[in-house]
Coordinates of C-alpha atoms and ligand atoms in Angstrom, one line a residue:
X221 CA 0.0 -0.1 0.0
X222 CA 1.1 3.4 -0.9
X223 CA 1.8 5.4 2.2
X224 CA 0.9 9.7 2.5
X225 CA 3.4 11.3 4.6
X226 CA 1.7 11.8 8.4
X227 CA 3.2 14.7 10.3
X228 CA 4.4 13.1 13.2
X229 CA 2.2 15.7 15.4
X230 CA -1.0 13.2 13.9
X231 CA 1.0 9.9 14.7
X232 CA -0.4 9.5 18.1
X233 CA -4.0 9.8 16.5
X234 CA -2.8 7.4 13.5
X235 CA -1.5 4.8 15.9
X236 CA -4.6 4.8 18.3
X237 CA -7.5 4.8 15.5
X238 CA -6.1 2.1 13.6
X239 CA -7.6 -1.3 13.7
X240 CA -5.0 -4.3 15.1
X241 CA -4.6 -7.3 16.5
X242 CA -3.7 -8.1 20.4
X243 CA -1.5 -11.6 20.1
X244 CA 0.3 -11.4 23.2
X245 CA -2.2 -10.7 26.4
X246 CA -2.4 -12.7 29.2
X247 CA -5.9 -12.5 30.7
X248 CA -5.0 -13.2 34.3
X249 CA -2.4 -9.8 33.5
X250 CA -5.8 -7.7 32.7
X251 CA -7.2 -7.9 36.4
X252 CA -6.5 -4.3 37.5
X253 CA -6.4 -3.5 41.3
X254 CA -9.6 -2.3 41.3
X255 CA -10.9 -5.4 40.2
X256 CA -9.2 -7.8 42.4
X257 CA -10.5 -5.9 45.3
X258 CA -13.8 -6.2 44.2
X259 CA -13.5 -10.0 43.7
X260 CA -11.6 -10.7 46.7
X261 CA -14.7 -8.7 48.7
X262 CA -17.4 -10.8 46.6
X263 CA -15.2 -14.6 47.0
X264 CA -14.7 -13.5 50.4
X265 CA -10.9 -13.8 49.7
X266 CA -7.9 -12.4 52.1
X267 CA -5.3 -10.5 50.2
X268 CA -1.8 -9.1 52.1
X269 CA -2.4 -6.0 50.4
X270 CA -4.7 -3.4 52.9
X271 CA -6.0 -1.3 49.5
X272 CA -5.8 -0.9 45.9
X273 CA -2.9 1.8 46.6
X274 CA -1.0 -1.0 48.6
X275 CA -1.0 -3.1 45.6
X276 CA -0.5 -1.0 43.0
X277 CA 2.5 0.6 44.9
X278 CA 4.1 -3.2 45.1
X279 CA 4.2 -3.0 41.1
X280 CA 8.2 -2.2 41.2
X281 CA 9.3 -5.1 39.4
X282 CA 13.4 -5.7 38.4
X283 CA 13.1 -8.8 37.0
X284 CA 10.2 -11.3 35.2
X285 CA 10.3 -13.2 38.7
X286 CA 9.3 -10.3 40.9
X287 CA 6.5 -10.0 38.8
X288 CA 5.2 -13.6 38.7
X289 CA 5.2 -13.8 42.4
X290 CA 2.4 -11.1 42.0
X291 CA 0.7 -11.9 39.3
X292 CA 0.5 -15.1 40.7
X293 CA -1.4 -13.8 43.8
X294 CA -3.7 -11.5 42.1
X295 CA -5.3 -14.3 40.2
X296 CA -5.9 -16.1 43.8
X297 CA -9.6 -14.2 43.5
X298 CA -10.8 -16.1 40.7
X299 CA -12.5 -18.5 41.8
X300 CA -16.2 -18.9 39.6
X301 CA -17.0 -19.1 36.1
X302 CA -18.7 -15.4 36.7
X303 CA -15.2 -14.4 37.8
X304 CA -13.6 -15.6 35.0
X305 CA -16.0 -13.7 32.7
X306 CA -15.9 -10.4 34.5
X307 CA -12.0 -10.1 34.0
X308 CA -11.8 -10.5 30.3
X309 CA -14.8 -8.9 29.6
X310 CA -13.4 -5.6 31.3
X311 CA -10.2 -6.5 29.2
X312 CA -12.3 -6.3 26.1
X313 CA -13.7 -2.8 26.7
X314 CA -10.4 -1.4 27.0
X315 CA -9.3 -3.2 24.0
X316 CA -12.1 -2.1 21.8
X317 CA -11.5 1.4 22.9
X318 CA -7.9 0.8 21.5
X319 CA -9.6 -0.3 18.0
X320 CA -7.9 -3.9 19.1
X321 CA -10.8 -5.9 16.3
X322 CA -8.8 -9.5 16.9
X323 CA -7.4 -10.7 20.1
X324 CA -5.9 -14.2 21.0
X325 CA -6.0 -14.4 25.0
X326 CA -3.6 -16.6 26.8
X327 CA -4.6 -18.0 30.4
X328 CA -2.7 -20.3 32.5
X329 CA -5.1 -23.0 33.8
X330 CA -2.9 -24.5 36.2
X331 CA -2.7 -21.4 38.5
X332 CA -6.8 -22.3 38.9
X333 CA -6.5 -26.1 39.0
X334 CA -3.7 -26.0 41.5
X335 CA -6.4 -23.9 44.2
X336 CA -9.3 -26.2 43.3
X337 CA -10.8 -24.4 40.3
X338 CA -11.6 -26.7 37.7
X339 CA -10.8 -26.3 34.0
X340 CA -14.6 -26.0 33.1
X341 CA -14.8 -23.0 35.4
X342 CA -11.9 -20.9 33.6
X343 CA -12.6 -22.2 30.0
X344 CA -16.6 -21.6 30.3
X345 CA -16.3 -17.9 31.8
X346 CA -13.4 -16.6 29.2
X347 CA -15.1 -18.3 26.4
X348 CA -18.6 -16.7 26.8
X349 CA -16.7 -13.2 27.1
X350 CA -15.1 -14.1 23.4
X351 CA -18.5 -14.7 21.8
X352 CA -19.8 -11.5 23.7
X353 CA -16.8 -9.7 22.6
X354 CA -18.0 -10.3 19.0
X355 CA -20.8 -7.7 19.6
X356 CA -17.6 -5.0 20.5
X357 CA -16.5 -5.8 17.1
X358 CA -13.7 -8.1 18.3
X359 CA -12.7 -11.8 17.1
X360 CA -11.3 -13.4 19.9
X361 CA -9.7 -17.2 20.7
X362 CA -8.2 -18.7 23.5
X363 CA -4.6 -20.1 24.2
X364 CA -3.8 -22.5 27.0
X365 CA -0.3 -21.8 28.4
X366 CA 1.5 -24.8 29.9
X367 CA 4.0 -23.1 33.1
X368 CA 7.5 -24.2 32.4
X369 CA 8.4 -23.5 35.9
X370 CA 6.0 -27.6 36.1
X371 CA 6.5 -30.4 35.4
X372 CA 6.0 -32.7 31.7
X373 CA 3.8 -34.5 33.4
X374 CA 2.1 -31.7 35.1
X375 CA 1.7 -30.2 31.6
X376 CA 0.0 -33.7 30.3
X377 CA -2.1 -33.7 33.0
X378 CA -3.5 -30.1 32.2
X379 CA -3.5 -30.8 28.6
X380 CA -5.9 -33.9 29.5
X381 CA -8.0 -32.2 31.5
X382 CA -8.5 -29.2 28.7
X383 CA -9.4 -31.8 26.2
X384 CA -12.9 -32.1 26.8
X385 CA -12.6 -28.2 25.8
X386 CA -10.8 -28.8 23.0
X387 CA -12.8 -27.3 20.7
X388 CA -12.9 -23.5 22.8
X389 CA -9.1 -23.5 22.6
X390 CA -7.4 -22.7 19.2
X391 CA -3.8 -23.2 20.4
X392 CA -1.1 -23.7 23.3
X393 CA 1.7 -21.7 24.5
X394 CA 4.1 -21.9 27.2
X395 CA 4.8 -18.9 29.8
X396 CA 6.2 -18.1 33.5
X397 CA 9.9 -18.1 34.7
X398 CA 12.0 -18.9 31.5
X399 CA 15.6 -18.9 32.7
X400 CA 16.6 -22.3 33.6
X401 CA 13.3 -23.6 32.1
X402 CA 14.7 -23.7 28.4
X403 CA 11.8 -25.4 25.8
X404 CA 12.7 -28.9 25.4
X405 CA 11.3 -29.7 28.6
X406 CA 8.3 -29.8 27.0
X407 CA 8.8 -31.0 23.4
X408 CA 6.5 -34.3 23.9
X409 CA 3.6 -32.3 25.2
X410 CA 3.8 -29.9 21.9
X411 CA 4.3 -33.2 19.9
X412 CA 0.9 -34.1 21.1
X413 CA -0.9 -30.5 21.3
X414 CA 0.3 -30.7 17.4
X415 CA -1.4 -33.9 16.7
X416 CA -4.6 -32.7 18.1
X417 CA -4.1 -29.8 15.6
X418 CA -3.9 -26.9 18.0
X419 CA -1.6 -23.8 17.1
X420 CA 1.9 -23.7 19.2
X421 CA 3.5 -20.9 20.5
X422 CA 6.1 -20.3 23.1
X423 CA 7.3 -17.3 25.3
X424 CA 11.6 -17.6 24.0
X425 CA 13.9 -14.5 24.2
X426 CA 12.0 -12.3 27.1
X427 CA 15.1 -12.6 29.5
X428 CA 16.3 -15.9 28.4
X429 CA 19.1 -17.0 25.6
X430 CA 18.7 -17.2 21.8
X431 CA 19.1 -20.9 22.4
X432 CA 15.7 -21.0 23.8
X433 CA 14.1 -19.5 20.3
X434 CA 16.4 -22.1 18.2
X435 CA 14.7 -24.9 20.3
X436 CA 11.3 -23.2 20.8
X437 CA 11.0 -23.5 16.6
X438 CA 13.2 -26.2 15.8
X439 CA 11.9 -29.1 18.7
X440 CA 8.4 -27.6 19.7
X441 CA 8.0 -26.2 16.2
X442 CA 6.2 -23.1 17.4
X443 CA 4.3 -20.5 14.8
X444 CA 5.1 -17.5 16.3
X445 CA 7.9 -16.5 19.3
X446 CA 5.9 -14.8 22.3
X447 CA 8.7 -11.6 22.9
X448 CA 12.1 -12.7 20.9
X449 CA 13.7 -9.6 21.7
X450 CA 16.5 -11.6 22.5
X451 CA 16.9 -13.0 19.1
X452 CA 19.1 -9.6 18.2
X453 CA 22.0 -10.9 19.6
X454 CA 22.2 -13.7 17.1
X455 CA 22.4 -12.7 13.6
X456 CA 21.7 -16.5 12.1
X457 CA 18.3 -16.3 13.9
X458 CA 17.4 -12.9 12.7
X459 CA 17.8 -14.1 8.9
X460 CA 16.0 -17.5 10.1
X461 CA 13.3 -15.3 11.6
X462 CA 13.6 -13.0 8.9
X463 CA 13.6 -15.6 6.1
X464 CA 10.2 -17.6 7.2
X465 CA 8.8 -14.6 8.6
X466 CA 8.3 -16.1 11.9
X467 CA 5.9 -13.0 13.8
X468 CA 7.3 -12.0 17.4
X469 CA 4.6 -10.8 20.0
X470 CA 6.6 -8.5 21.2
X471 CA 5.6 -6.4 24.6
X472 CA 7.6 -3.2 25.2
X473 CA 6.2 -1.8 28.2
X474 CA 6.5 -5.1 29.4
X475 CA 10.2 -5.4 28.5
X476 CA 10.7 -1.5 30.0
X477 CA 8.9 -2.9 33.2
X478 CA 10.2 -5.9 33.6
X479 CA 13.9 -4.5 33.4
X480 CA 14.8 -6.4 29.9
X481 CA 15.7 -2.3 28.5
X482 CA 16.6 0.5 30.8
X483 CA 14.6 2.8 28.4
X484 CA 12.1 2.3 26.0
X485 CA 14.8 4.2 23.9
X486 CA 16.7 1.8 24.1
X487 CA 14.1 -1.0 22.8
X488 CA 15.1 -3.2 20.1
X489 CA 11.7 -3.1 18.0
X490 CA 12.5 -0.9 15.7
X491 CA 15.5 -2.9 14.7
X492 CA 14.0 -5.1 14.5
X493 CA 11.0 -4.6 12.1
X494 CA 13.9 -2.8 10.0
X495 CA 15.6 -6.3 9.3
X496 CA 12.7 -7.7 8.2
X497 CA 11.6 -9.5 11.0
X498 CA 7.5 -9.7 11.4
X499 CA 7.7 -8.4 14.8
X500 CA 3.9 -7.1 16.3
X501 CA 3.2 -4.8 19.4
X502 CA 1.1 -6.3 22.1
X503 CA 0.3 -5.6 26.1
X504 CA 1.5 -9.1 27.5
X505 CA -0.2 -8.1 31.4
X506 CA -1.8 -4.2 30.7
X507 CA -3.3 -4.2 34.4
X508 CA 1.0 -5.0 35.9
X509 CA 3.0 -3.0 33.2
X510 CA 1.0 0.8 32.8
X511 CA -0.3 0.3 29.3
X512 CA -3.1 -1.5 27.1
X513 CA -2.3 -1.8 23.2
X514 CA -2.5 2.1 22.8
X515 CA -0.3 3.0 25.5
X516 CA 2.4 0.5 23.7
X517 CA 2.2 1.9 20.4
X518 CA 2.3 5.6 21.2
X519 CA 4.9 5.1 23.9
X520 CA 7.1 3.2 21.8
X521 CA 7.2 5.4 18.5
X522 CA 7.4 8.7 20.8
X523 CA 10.4 6.7 22.4
X524 CA 11.8 5.0 19.5
X525 CA 10.8 7.5 16.1
X526 CA 9.6 5.0 14.4
X527 CA 7.1 6.8 11.8
X528 CA 3.8 5.5 10.1
X529 CA 5.1 2.7 7.5
X530 CA 6.1 1.5 10.5
X531 CA 2.7 1.6 12.3
X532 CA 1.5 0.4 9.2
X533 CA 3.9 -2.8 8.9
X534 CA 3.3 -3.3 12.8
X535 CA -0.8 -4.0 12.2
X536 CA -0.6 -5.7 9.2
X537 CA 1.8 -8.1 10.3
X538 CA -0.6 -8.7 13.5
X539 CA -3.4 -9.8 10.8
X540 CA -1.1 -11.5 9.0
X541 CA 0.2 -13.9 12.2
X542 CA -3.6 -14.4 13.5
X543 CA -4.6 -17.8 13.9
X544 CA -7.3 -16.5 11.7
X545 CA -8.4 -17.9 8.2
X546 CA -7.2 -16.4 4.7
X547 CA -10.5 -14.4 4.2
X548 CA -10.6 -13.0 7.9
X549 CA -6.9 -11.9 7.2
X550 CA -8.0 -10.0 4.2
X551 CA -10.8 -8.3 5.4
X552 CA -8.8 -7.0 8.6
X553 CA -6.0 -5.9 6.2
X554 CA -8.8 -4.4 3.8
X555 CA -10.2 -2.0 7.3
X556 CA -6.3 -1.1 7.8
X557 CA -6.3 0.0 4.0
X558 CA -9.5 1.8 4.4
X559 CA -8.1 3.6 7.7
X560 CA -4.4 4.9 6.2
X561 CA -6.6 5.7 3.4
X562 CA -8.9 7.9 4.9
X563 CA -6.7 9.6 7.6
X564 CA -5.6 13.0 6.8
Ligands
HPA197 N1 6.6 -13.8 30.4 C1 6.2 -14.9 31.3 N2 5.3 -15.5 32.1 C2 4.0 -14.5 31.6 C3 4.1 -13.5 31.1 C4 5.6 -13.0 30.9 O1 5.8 -12.1 30.0 N3 3.6 -12.8 32.0 C5 2.5 -13.8 32.3 N4 2.9 -14.7 32.4
ZN198 ZN1 3.7 -13.2 27.8

């Protein structure tokens, strides 16, 4: 598409208006402190924080693990199907306001089944919110993540529990503490998921080394890499990712808050795009990292000096990388083109 030049002071408006897909959002990471306290009250769950302000002031992270400890504690208020629905509904309302038209939601069943909350409760609540998101103009789907700090056996048990809901899940992912938990531990579970026709993704190269990206691709056979920013340390890997158009679901504000980059100006999103990689922008855990989709776009563009061409490429990449049909992709990209054509 032939892009008209866009004045830099108009770029934030274009970034906010353009239709986009979100491919890396942990739905438990969209639980705002206010909702955590409301659900704690509704369910009679005690929290180790006096109030919303005290909880929010604990959101000063130094690395991934320091975040995960608080994130798993926050999820402890989720008990009923309605809780999961309400959490996802709140996310979809924010996403719609940010002109997200397609979203693929990660969820962590093991965080809930370990507390005695059934797989059925989790999946049905989230699925109902995905169905209702259509009225907001959002197509949505669920990706079930295995916690990589747990065992292969526990991942297989989780997969078994999910089989009755196979049709409500489009794929599986791998998340939680990366360093010391390389992808190969889950090669057999992922092979089984592949036989079941599930799409495959994995977090790799967030804090962990480029080797974890290689093994996610070659052993797990994933179709997208979540984060992947450490790929820039390995030029052969950069060439592989560019050649195969492997999408990276990059999360700039997450990387900033978890100290992967010292500031946004030093984030390598622009470098990844300029090297021809199919990078996308995503929010990861927006309630914890201080921003939803449009915050990620506007803050990262302001810090790195990216332009309207980068904006178009990022949104287009997000549609091309979605687990959607060719017809859906075509229609999403037509919507994107129409937005850029009419913007003045
Ligand atoms: N990385 C790994 N696991 C996670 C993340 C993340 O950014 N967010 C929620 N679980
Ligand atoms: Zn993530």
